[in-house]
Amino acid sequence: AQTVTQSQPEMSVQEAETVTLSCTYDTSENNYYLFWYKQPPSRQMILVIRQEAYKQQNATENRFSVNFQKAAKSFSLKISDSQLGDTAMYFCAFMKPTGANSKLTFGKGITLSVRP
Amino acid sequence: EAQVTQNPRYLITVTGKKLTVTCSQNMNHEYMSWYRQDPGLGLRQIYYSMNVEVTDKGDVPEGYKVSRKEKRNFPLILESPSPNQTSLYFCASSPQTGQGARGYTFGSGTRLTVV
């Protein structure tokens, strides 16, 4: 079974600064996907970024980028130029794309606050 | 607009009173799933469905039932709700099992309180 660990329950960052959210995972699979989801106070689950395990290049989406270390099973999210609208809970998630159930396995989440 | 629609958004009920949370998607997705979100636990899968009439248990299925009679609908049924089922519930869909990497679509959530 896969597990996803987010050890920091809360973080705070000044507007316009850079912040990194940590995530580690455990799996015996070689082919999988990793995601970061954002959940603002509206409760909507918003996909921020995804990484395919077989790709060595780190994924980037505008101000969001990841540091994917496959051997270390680490998948951190870097938010550059933090904005007030980035205030939300962030979840790291794992998915095995094969088999009958392509479920997402989530971490516990981290609450990020962006200070003006 | 492509979306997953959950109803209701908020629900307060009493212990033992049967309830159904509806989920409908308009994208012709084959795979649908229910999750519950609890503080400090993240989201955990309750049930999933690979297609019409094909459903199976996820990680926390106790106390829940589902059905998939039509492709678009995947209701979550609590036959006899208990306070430990107080939670935030999400329905999600993807085109097929194994294709969630292209993007799951989540509903907007149902906040359930059982007193």
Tab-separated table of N, CA, C and O in Angstrom, chain A residues 100 102, chain B residues 25 27-33 48-55 68 70-74 92-99:
chain	number	residue	atom	x	y	z
A	100	ALA	N	-7.403	-1.937	-11.145
A	100	ALA	CA	-8.836	-1.640	-11.243
A	100	ALA	C	-9.202	-0.294	-10.620
A	100	ALA	O	-10.170	0.331	-11.021
A	102	SER	N	-7.902	3.394	-9.765
A	102	SER	CA	-6.875	4.428	-9.852
A	102	SER	C	-7.159	5.520	-8.830
A	102	SER	O	-7.348	6.684	-9.168
B	25	GLN	N	-22.274	13.576	-13.048
B	25	GLN	CA	-21.269	14.184	-13.929
B	25	GLN	C	-21.770	14.179	-15.368
B	25	GLN	O	-22.493	13.281	-15.785
B	27	MET	N	-19.732	14.454	-18.167
B	27	MET	CA	-18.575	14.308	-19.053
B	27	MET	C	-18.463	12.904	-19.644
B	27	MET	O	-17.457	12.572	-20.272
B	28	ASN	N	-19.456	12.073	-19.399
B	28	ASN	CA	-19.434	10.693	-19.888
B	28	ASN	C	-18.252	9.906	-19.311
B	28	ASN	O	-17.721	8.990	-19.948
B	29	HIS	N	-17.847	10.261	-18.090
B	29	HIS	CA	-16.746	9.560	-17.442
B	29	HIS	C	-17.175	8.181	-16.984
B	29	HIS	O	-18.287	7.999	-16.483
B	30	GLU	N	-16.255	7.219	-17.117
B	30	GLU	CA	-16.544	5.867	-16.670
B	30	GLU	C	-16.238	5.685	-15.184
B	30	GLU	O	-16.935	4.963	-14.480
B	31	TYR	N	-15.170	6.306	-14.705
B	31	TYR	CA	-14.704	6.097	-13.336
B	31	TYR	C	-15.244	7.186	-12.424
B	31	TYR	O	-15.119	8.385	-12.706
B	32	MET	N	-15.836	6.769	-11.310
B	32	MET	CA	-16.315	7.711	-10.300
B	32	MET	C	-15.935	7.186	-8.921
B	32	MET	O	-15.800	5.962	-8.721
B	33	SER	N	-15.785	8.112	-7.984
B	33	SER	CA	-15.300	7.717	-6.665
B	33	SER	C	-15.812	8.685	-5.614
B	33	SER	O	-16.093	9.851	-5.910
B	48	TYR	N	-15.612	3.214	-5.038
B	48	TYR	CA	-15.364	3.638	-6.409
B	48	TYR	C	-16.185	2.779	-7.359
B	48	TYR	O	-16.698	1.711	-6.991
B	49	SER	N	-16.285	3.278	-8.595
B	49	SER	CA	-17.023	2.554	-9.639
B	49	SER	C	-16.268	2.692	-10.951
B	49	SER	O	-15.951	3.796	-11.384
B	50	MET	N	-16.008	1.545	-11.578
B	50	MET	CA	-15.302	1.564	-12.851
B	50	MET	C	-16.253	1.788	-14.019
B	50	MET	O	-15.830	2.208	-15.096
B	51	ASN	N	-17.530	1.459	-13.826
B	51	ASN	CA	-18.507	1.657	-14.886
B	51	ASN	C	-19.886	1.292	-14.334
B	51	ASN	O	-20.026	0.947	-13.155
B	52	VAL	N	-20.881	1.361	-15.178
B	52	VAL	CA	-22.247	1.053	-14.742
B	52	VAL	C	-22.292	-0.351	-14.151
B	52	VAL	O	-21.738	-1.288	-14.718
B	53	GLU	N	-22.920	-0.447	-12.977
B	53	GLU	CA	-23.102	-1.705	-12.264
B	53	GLU	C	-21.803	-2.331	-11.762
B	53	GLU	O	-21.807	-3.477	-11.304
B	54	VAL	N	-20.708	-1.605	-11.796
B	54	VAL	CA	-19.428	-2.107	-11.292
B	54	VAL	C	-18.938	-1.177	-10.188
B	54	VAL	O	-18.498	-0.042	-10.454
B	55	THR	N	-19.061	-1.632	-8.936
B	55	THR	CA	-18.617	-0.825	-7.809
B	55	THR	C	-17.770	-1.685	-6.881
B	55	THR	O	-17.891	-2.918	-6.872
B	68	ARG	N	-24.559	2.361	-8.992
B	68	ARG	CA	-24.211	2.965	-10.288
B	68	ARG	C	-25.129	2.350	-11.343
B	68	ARG	O	-24.761	1.481	-12.116
B	70	GLU	N	-26.756	4.274	-13.627
B	70	GLU	CA	-26.544	5.042	-14.852
B	70	GLU	C	-25.114	5.550	-14.828
B	70	GLU	O	-24.543	5.760	-13.761
B	71	LYS	N	-24.569	5.809	-16.001
B	71	LYS	CA	-23.190	6.233	-16.070
B	71	LYS	C	-22.957	7.569	-15.381
B	71	LYS	O	-21.927	7.794	-14.760
B	72	ARG	N	-23.911	8.470	-15.461
B	72	ARG	CA	-23.697	9.822	-14.959
B	72	ARG	C	-23.879	9.960	-13.448
B	72	ARG	O	-23.374	10.898	-12.858
B	73	ASN	N	-24.584	9.037	-12.817
B	73	ASN	CA	-24.938	9.201	-11.401
B	73	ASN	C	-24.256	8.175	-10.498
B	73	ASN	O	-24.195	6.976	-10.842
B	74	PHE	N	-23.830	8.643	-9.327
B	74	PHE	CA	-23.139	7.761	-8.386
B	74	PHE	C	-23.489	8.216	-6.973
B	74	PHE	O	-22.698	8.861	-6.281
B	92	ALA	N	-15.738	12.407	-7.161
B	92	ALA	CA	-14.767	12.728	-8.211
B	92	ALA	C	-14.953	11.775	-9.371
B	92	ALA	O	-15.413	10.644	-9.201
B	93	SER	N	-14.576	12.224	-10.557
B	93	SER	CA	-14.689	11.361	-11.736
B	93	SER	C	-13.481	11.544	-12.645
B	93	SER	O	-12.796	12.573	-12.604
B	94	SER	N	-13.221	10.533	-13.462
B	94	SER	CA	-12.191	10.618	-14.493
B	94	SER	C	-12.645	9.769	-15.673
B	94	SER	O	-13.528	8.912	-15.532
B	95	PRO	N	-12.075	9.998	-16.848
B	95	PRO	CA	-12.567	9.306	-18.055
B	95	PRO	C	-12.617	7.785	-17.916
B	95	PRO	O	-13.599	7.153	-18.273
B	96	GLN	N	-11.545	7.183	-17.418
B	96	GLN	CA	-11.486	5.742	-17.196
B	96	GLN	C	-10.563	5.486	-16.031
B	96	GLN	O	-9.746	6.325	-15.680
B	97	THR	N	-10.661	4.308	-15.472
B	97	THR	CA	-9.695	3.952	-14.442
B	97	THR	C	-8.310	3.945	-15.070
B	97	THR	O	-8.135	3.510	-16.208
B	98	GLY	N	-7.349	4.475	-14.343
B	98	GLY	CA	-5.994	4.577	-14.875
B	98	GLY	C	-5.748	5.865	-15.624
B	98	GLY	O	-4.612	6.173	-15.982
B	99	GLN	N	-6.803	6.647	-15.847
B	99	GLN	CA	-6.622	7.906	-16.571
B	99	GLN	C	-6.827	9.104	-15.669
B	99	GLN	O	-7.044	10.210	-16.136
